[in-house]
CSV table of C-alpha atoms in Angstrom, one decimal:
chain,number,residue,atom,x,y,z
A,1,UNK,CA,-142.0,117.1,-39.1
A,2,UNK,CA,-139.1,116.2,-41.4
A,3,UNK,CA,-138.1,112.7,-40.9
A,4,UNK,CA,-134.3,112.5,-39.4
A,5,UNK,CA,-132.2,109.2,-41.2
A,6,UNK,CA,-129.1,107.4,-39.9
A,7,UNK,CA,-126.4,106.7,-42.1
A,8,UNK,CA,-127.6,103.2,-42.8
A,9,UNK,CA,-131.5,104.2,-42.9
A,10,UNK,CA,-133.3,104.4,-46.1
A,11,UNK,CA,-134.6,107.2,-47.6
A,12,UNK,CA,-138.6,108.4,-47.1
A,13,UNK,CA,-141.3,107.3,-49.9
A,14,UNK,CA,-141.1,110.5,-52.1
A,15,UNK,CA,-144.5,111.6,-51.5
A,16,UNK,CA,-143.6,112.4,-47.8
A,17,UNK,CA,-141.8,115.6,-49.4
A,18,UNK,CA,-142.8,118.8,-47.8
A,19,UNK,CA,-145.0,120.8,-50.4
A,20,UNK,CA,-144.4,124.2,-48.0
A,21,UNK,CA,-141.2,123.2,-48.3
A,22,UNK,CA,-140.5,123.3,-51.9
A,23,UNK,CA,-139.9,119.3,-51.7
A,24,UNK,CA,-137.9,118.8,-48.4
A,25,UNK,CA,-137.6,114.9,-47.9
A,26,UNK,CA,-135.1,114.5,-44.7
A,27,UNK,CA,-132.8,115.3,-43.2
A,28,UNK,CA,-129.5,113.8,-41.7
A,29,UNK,CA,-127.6,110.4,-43.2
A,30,UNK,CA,-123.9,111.2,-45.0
A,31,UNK,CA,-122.4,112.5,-47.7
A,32,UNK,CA,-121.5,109.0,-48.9
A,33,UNK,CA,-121.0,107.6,-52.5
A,34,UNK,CA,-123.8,105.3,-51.8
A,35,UNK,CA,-125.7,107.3,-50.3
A,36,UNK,CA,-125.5,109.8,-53.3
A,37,UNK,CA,-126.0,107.3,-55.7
A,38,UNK,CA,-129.3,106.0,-53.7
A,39,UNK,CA,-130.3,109.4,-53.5
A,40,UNK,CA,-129.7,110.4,-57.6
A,41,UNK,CA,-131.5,107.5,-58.6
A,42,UNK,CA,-134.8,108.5,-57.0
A,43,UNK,CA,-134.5,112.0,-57.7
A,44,UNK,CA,-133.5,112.9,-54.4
A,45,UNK,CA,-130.2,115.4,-53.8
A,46,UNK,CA,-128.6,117.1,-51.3
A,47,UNK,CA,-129.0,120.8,-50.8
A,48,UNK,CA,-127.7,122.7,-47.5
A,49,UNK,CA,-126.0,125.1,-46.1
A,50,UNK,CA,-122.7,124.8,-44.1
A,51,UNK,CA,-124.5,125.5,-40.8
A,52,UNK,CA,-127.4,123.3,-40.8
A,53,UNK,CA,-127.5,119.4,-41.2
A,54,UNK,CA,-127.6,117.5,-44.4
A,55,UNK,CA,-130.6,118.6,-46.1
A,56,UNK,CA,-132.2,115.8,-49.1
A,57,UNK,CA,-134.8,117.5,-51.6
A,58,UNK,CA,-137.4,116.1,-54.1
A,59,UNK,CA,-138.6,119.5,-55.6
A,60,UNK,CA,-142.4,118.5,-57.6
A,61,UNK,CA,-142.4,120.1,-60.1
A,62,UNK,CA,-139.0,119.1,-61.7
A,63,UNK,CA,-137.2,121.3,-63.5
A,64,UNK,CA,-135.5,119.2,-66.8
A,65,UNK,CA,-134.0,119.6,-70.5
A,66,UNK,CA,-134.0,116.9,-72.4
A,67,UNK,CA,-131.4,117.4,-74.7
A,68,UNK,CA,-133.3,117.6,-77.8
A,69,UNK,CA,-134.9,120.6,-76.7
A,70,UNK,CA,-131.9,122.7,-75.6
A,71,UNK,CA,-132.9,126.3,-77.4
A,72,UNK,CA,-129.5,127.6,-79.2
A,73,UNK,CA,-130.1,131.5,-80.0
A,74,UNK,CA,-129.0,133.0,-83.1
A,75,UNK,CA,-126.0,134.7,-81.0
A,76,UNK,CA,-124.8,131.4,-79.3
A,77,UNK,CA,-124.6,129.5,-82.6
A,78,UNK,CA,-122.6,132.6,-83.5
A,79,UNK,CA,-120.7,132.4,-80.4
A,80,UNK,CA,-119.8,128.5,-81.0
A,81,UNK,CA,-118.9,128.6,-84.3
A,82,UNK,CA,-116.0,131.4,-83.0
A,83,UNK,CA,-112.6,129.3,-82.9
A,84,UNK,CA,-111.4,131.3,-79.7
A,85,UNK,CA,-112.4,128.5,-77.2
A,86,UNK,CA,-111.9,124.4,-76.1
A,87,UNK,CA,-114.1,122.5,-74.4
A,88,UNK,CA,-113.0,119.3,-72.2
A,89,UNK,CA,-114.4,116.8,-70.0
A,90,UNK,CA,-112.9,116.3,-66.6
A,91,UNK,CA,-109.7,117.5,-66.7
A,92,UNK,CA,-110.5,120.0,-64.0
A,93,UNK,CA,-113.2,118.3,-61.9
A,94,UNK,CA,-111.9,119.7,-58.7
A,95,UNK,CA,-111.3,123.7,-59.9
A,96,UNK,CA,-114.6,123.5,-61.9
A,97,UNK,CA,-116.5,122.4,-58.3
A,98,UNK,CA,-114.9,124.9,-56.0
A,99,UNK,CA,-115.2,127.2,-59.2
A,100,UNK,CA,-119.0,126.9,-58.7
A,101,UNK,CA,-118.6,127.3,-55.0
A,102,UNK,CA,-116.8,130.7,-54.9
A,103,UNK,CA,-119.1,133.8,-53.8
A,104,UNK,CA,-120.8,135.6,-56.6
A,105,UNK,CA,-121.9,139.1,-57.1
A,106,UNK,CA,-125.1,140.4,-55.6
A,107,UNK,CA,-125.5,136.8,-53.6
A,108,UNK,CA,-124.4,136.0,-49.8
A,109,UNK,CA,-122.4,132.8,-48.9
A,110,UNK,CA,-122.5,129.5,-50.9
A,111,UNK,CA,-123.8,126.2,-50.6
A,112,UNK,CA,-121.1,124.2,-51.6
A,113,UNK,CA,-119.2,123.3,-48.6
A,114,UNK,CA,-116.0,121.6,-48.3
A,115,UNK,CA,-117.9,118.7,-47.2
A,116,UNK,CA,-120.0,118.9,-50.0
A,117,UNK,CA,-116.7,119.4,-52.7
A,118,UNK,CA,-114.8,116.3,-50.8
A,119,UNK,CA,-118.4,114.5,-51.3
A,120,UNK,CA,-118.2,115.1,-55.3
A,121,UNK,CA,-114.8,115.0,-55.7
A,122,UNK,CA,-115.2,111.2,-54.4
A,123,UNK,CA,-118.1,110.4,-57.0
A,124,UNK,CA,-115.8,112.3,-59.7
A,125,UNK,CA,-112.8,109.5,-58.6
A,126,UNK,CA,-115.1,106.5,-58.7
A,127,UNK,CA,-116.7,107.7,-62.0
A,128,UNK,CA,-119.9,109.1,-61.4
A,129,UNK,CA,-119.5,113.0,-61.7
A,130,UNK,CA,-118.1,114.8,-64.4
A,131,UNK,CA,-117.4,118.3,-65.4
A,132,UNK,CA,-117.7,119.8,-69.0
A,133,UNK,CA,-115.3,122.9,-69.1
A,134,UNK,CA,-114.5,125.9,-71.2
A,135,UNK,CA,-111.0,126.9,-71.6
A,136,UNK,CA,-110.0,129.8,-74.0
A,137,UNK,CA,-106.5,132.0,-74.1
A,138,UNK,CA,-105.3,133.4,-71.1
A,139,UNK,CA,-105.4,137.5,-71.3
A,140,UNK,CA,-102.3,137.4,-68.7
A,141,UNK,CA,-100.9,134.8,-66.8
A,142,UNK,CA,-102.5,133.5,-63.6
A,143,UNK,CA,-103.0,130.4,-61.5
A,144,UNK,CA,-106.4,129.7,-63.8
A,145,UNK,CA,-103.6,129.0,-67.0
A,146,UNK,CA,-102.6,125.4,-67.8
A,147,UNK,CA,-99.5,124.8,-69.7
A,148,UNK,CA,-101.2,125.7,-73.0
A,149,UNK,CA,-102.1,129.4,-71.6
A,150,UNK,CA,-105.3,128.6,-72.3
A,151,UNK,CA,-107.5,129.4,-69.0
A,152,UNK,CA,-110.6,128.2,-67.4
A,153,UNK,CA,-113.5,130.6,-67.9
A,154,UNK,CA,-116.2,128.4,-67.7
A,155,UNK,CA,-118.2,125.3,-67.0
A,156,UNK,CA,-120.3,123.2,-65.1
A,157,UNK,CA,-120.3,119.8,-63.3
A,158,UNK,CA,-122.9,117.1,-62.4
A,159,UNK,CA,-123.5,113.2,-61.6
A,160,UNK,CA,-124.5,110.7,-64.4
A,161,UNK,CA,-126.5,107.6,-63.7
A,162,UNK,CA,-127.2,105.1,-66.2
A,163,UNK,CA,-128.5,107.7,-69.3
A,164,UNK,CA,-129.6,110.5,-67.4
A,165,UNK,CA,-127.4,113.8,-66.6
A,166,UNK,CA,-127.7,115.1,-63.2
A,167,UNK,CA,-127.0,118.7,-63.3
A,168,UNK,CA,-125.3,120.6,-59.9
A,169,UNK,CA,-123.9,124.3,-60.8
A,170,UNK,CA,-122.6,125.9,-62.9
A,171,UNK,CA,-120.0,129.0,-63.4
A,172,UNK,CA,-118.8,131.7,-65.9
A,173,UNK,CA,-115.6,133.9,-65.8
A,174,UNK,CA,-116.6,135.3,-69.6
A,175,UNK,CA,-119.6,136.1,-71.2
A,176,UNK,CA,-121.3,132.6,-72.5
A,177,UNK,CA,-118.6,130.6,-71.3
A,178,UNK,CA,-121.1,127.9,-69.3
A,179,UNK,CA,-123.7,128.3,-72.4
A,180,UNK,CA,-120.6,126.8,-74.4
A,181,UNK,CA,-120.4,124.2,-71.6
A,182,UNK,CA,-124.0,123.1,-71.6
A,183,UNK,CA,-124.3,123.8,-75.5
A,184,UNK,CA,-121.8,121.1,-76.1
A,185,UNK,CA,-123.2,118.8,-73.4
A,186,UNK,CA,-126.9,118.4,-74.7
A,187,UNK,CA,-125.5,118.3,-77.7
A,188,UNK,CA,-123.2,115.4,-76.5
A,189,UNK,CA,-126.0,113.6,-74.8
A,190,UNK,CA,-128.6,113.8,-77.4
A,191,UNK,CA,-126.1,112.3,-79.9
A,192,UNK,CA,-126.1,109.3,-77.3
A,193,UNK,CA,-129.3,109.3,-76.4
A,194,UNK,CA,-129.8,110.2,-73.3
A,195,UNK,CA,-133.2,111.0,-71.9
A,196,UNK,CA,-133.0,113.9,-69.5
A,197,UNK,CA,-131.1,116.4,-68.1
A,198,UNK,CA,-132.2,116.9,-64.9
A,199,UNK,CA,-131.9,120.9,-63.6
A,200,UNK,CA,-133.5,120.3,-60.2
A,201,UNK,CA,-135.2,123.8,-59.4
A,202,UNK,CA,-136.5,126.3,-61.8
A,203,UNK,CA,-134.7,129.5,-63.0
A,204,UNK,CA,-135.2,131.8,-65.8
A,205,UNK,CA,-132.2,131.5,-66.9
A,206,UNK,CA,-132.7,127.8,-67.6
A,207,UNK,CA,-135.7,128.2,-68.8
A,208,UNK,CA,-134.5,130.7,-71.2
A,209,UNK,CA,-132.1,127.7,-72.8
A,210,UNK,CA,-135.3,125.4,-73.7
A,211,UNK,CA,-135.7,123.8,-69.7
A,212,UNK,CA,-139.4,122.8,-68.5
A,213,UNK,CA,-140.7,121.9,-65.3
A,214,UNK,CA,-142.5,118.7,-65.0
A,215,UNK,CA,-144.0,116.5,-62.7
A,216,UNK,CA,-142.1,114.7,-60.1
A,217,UNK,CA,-143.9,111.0,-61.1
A,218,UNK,CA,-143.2,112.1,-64.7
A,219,UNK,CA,-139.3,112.9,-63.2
A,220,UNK,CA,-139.5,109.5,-61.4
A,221,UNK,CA,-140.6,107.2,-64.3
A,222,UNK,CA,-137.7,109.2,-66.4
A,223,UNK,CA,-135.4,107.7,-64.0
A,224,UNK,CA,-136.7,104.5,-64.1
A,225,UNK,CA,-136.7,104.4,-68.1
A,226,UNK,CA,-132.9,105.6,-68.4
A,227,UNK,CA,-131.3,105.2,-65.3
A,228,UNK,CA,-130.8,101.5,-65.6
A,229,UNK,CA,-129.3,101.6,-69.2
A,230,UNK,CA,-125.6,101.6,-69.7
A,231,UNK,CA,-123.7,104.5,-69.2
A,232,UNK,CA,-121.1,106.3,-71.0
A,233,UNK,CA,-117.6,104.7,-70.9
A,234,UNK,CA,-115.5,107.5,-72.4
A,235,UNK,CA,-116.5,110.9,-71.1
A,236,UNK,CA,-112.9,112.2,-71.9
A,237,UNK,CA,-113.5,110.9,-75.4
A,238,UNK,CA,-116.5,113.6,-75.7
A,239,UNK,CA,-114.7,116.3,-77.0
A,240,UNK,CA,-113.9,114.8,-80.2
A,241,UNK,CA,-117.7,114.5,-81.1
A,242,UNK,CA,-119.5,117.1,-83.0
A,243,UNK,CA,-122.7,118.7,-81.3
């Protein structure tokens, strides 16, 4: 049976996760900056959809990238090196989120709720999740266009923690448009030396950019190496950085 926790209960012993289950911890608790933060730390996260309770996950194995190991294909060096595009950090945290949120070809409903965008939007505002976004010319004007006419196309958002990334989702309105998001991210983070990127579940399309799955203990002393070191203080500032 999967436990049931109060808002002010702890969270299971991470070996309690259910193996048919593809990791399910609990269930229940809050949405909660604290509670997220708790959660990230161990490698716990939140993963539900809108008609069923709060779901908490500790997949084993973990899917990561450490940043050093991010595979950049002929054709996306190509694609970077093309002047046509911007990237920036948090300048859109909210449309990024709801962005990722929005129904997708070939796939039913989504798991991002509104309860789960207020959520992030709250650890966005008290600095703990960030989005890396790709903006490039508008083709015609729409409500995507800032004053520039440039237009987001792209990106993805997540929660840091000390020096570990904690990816969420991501999005693409052009081709590669979240590659160049996540190209320039590792690329950020391995210049600052972070140690993981944590991707959660496995996909092939992760995998295909240099991800690996390892084991949850491995996950878990990861977190304990690079979670309690000082964190960034400039994300906006990332932009200016080479990759």
């Amino acid at each position: 049976m999967i436990p049931w926790i109060r808002d002010n209960e702890p969270f299971p012993p991470l070996h309690q996760a259910s193996r048919e289950y593809n990791g399910l911890l609990a269930a229940g608790g809050d949405l909660s900056v604290p509670r997220l933060l708790a959660a990230y730390r161990r490698g716990i996260f939140p993963w539900f959809n809108p008609d069923e309770p709060i779901l908490w996950w500790s997949p084993d194995p973990r899917m990561v990238l450490f940043p050093a190991e991010f595979k950049l294909s002929r054709s996306l060096k190509k694609r970077l090196a093309k002047p046509d595009y911007s990237v920036r950090v948090d300048s859109a945290f909210d449309r990024v989120i709801r962005a990722c949120a929005a129904p997708r070809e070939g796939a039913g409903g989504t798991w991002i709720s509104e309860d789960m965008i207020a959520a992030y939007n709250a650890l966005h505002r008290a600095g703990h999740a960030h989005s890396i976004e790709t903006w490039m010319p508008s083709e015609n004007s729409n409500e995507n266009s800032d004053e520039n006419g440039e237009e987001l196309v792209g990106g993805l958002y997540g929660v840091a923690i000390g020096r570990v990334f904690f990816g969420e989702s991501m999005f693409m309105r052009r081709t590669d448009a979240s590659k160049i998001a996540l190209a320039h991210l590792a690329g950020w983070l391995r210049r600052h030396d972070f140690g993981v990127i944590d991707c959660q579940m496995n996909t092939p399309h992760l995998a295909s950019l240099g991800a690996r799955e390892i084991a949850r203990a491995e996950f878990a002393e990861l977190l304990d190496r690079h979670a309690e070191r000082p964190g960034l203080s400039d994300w906006r500032g990332l932009p200016g950085q080479e990759i």
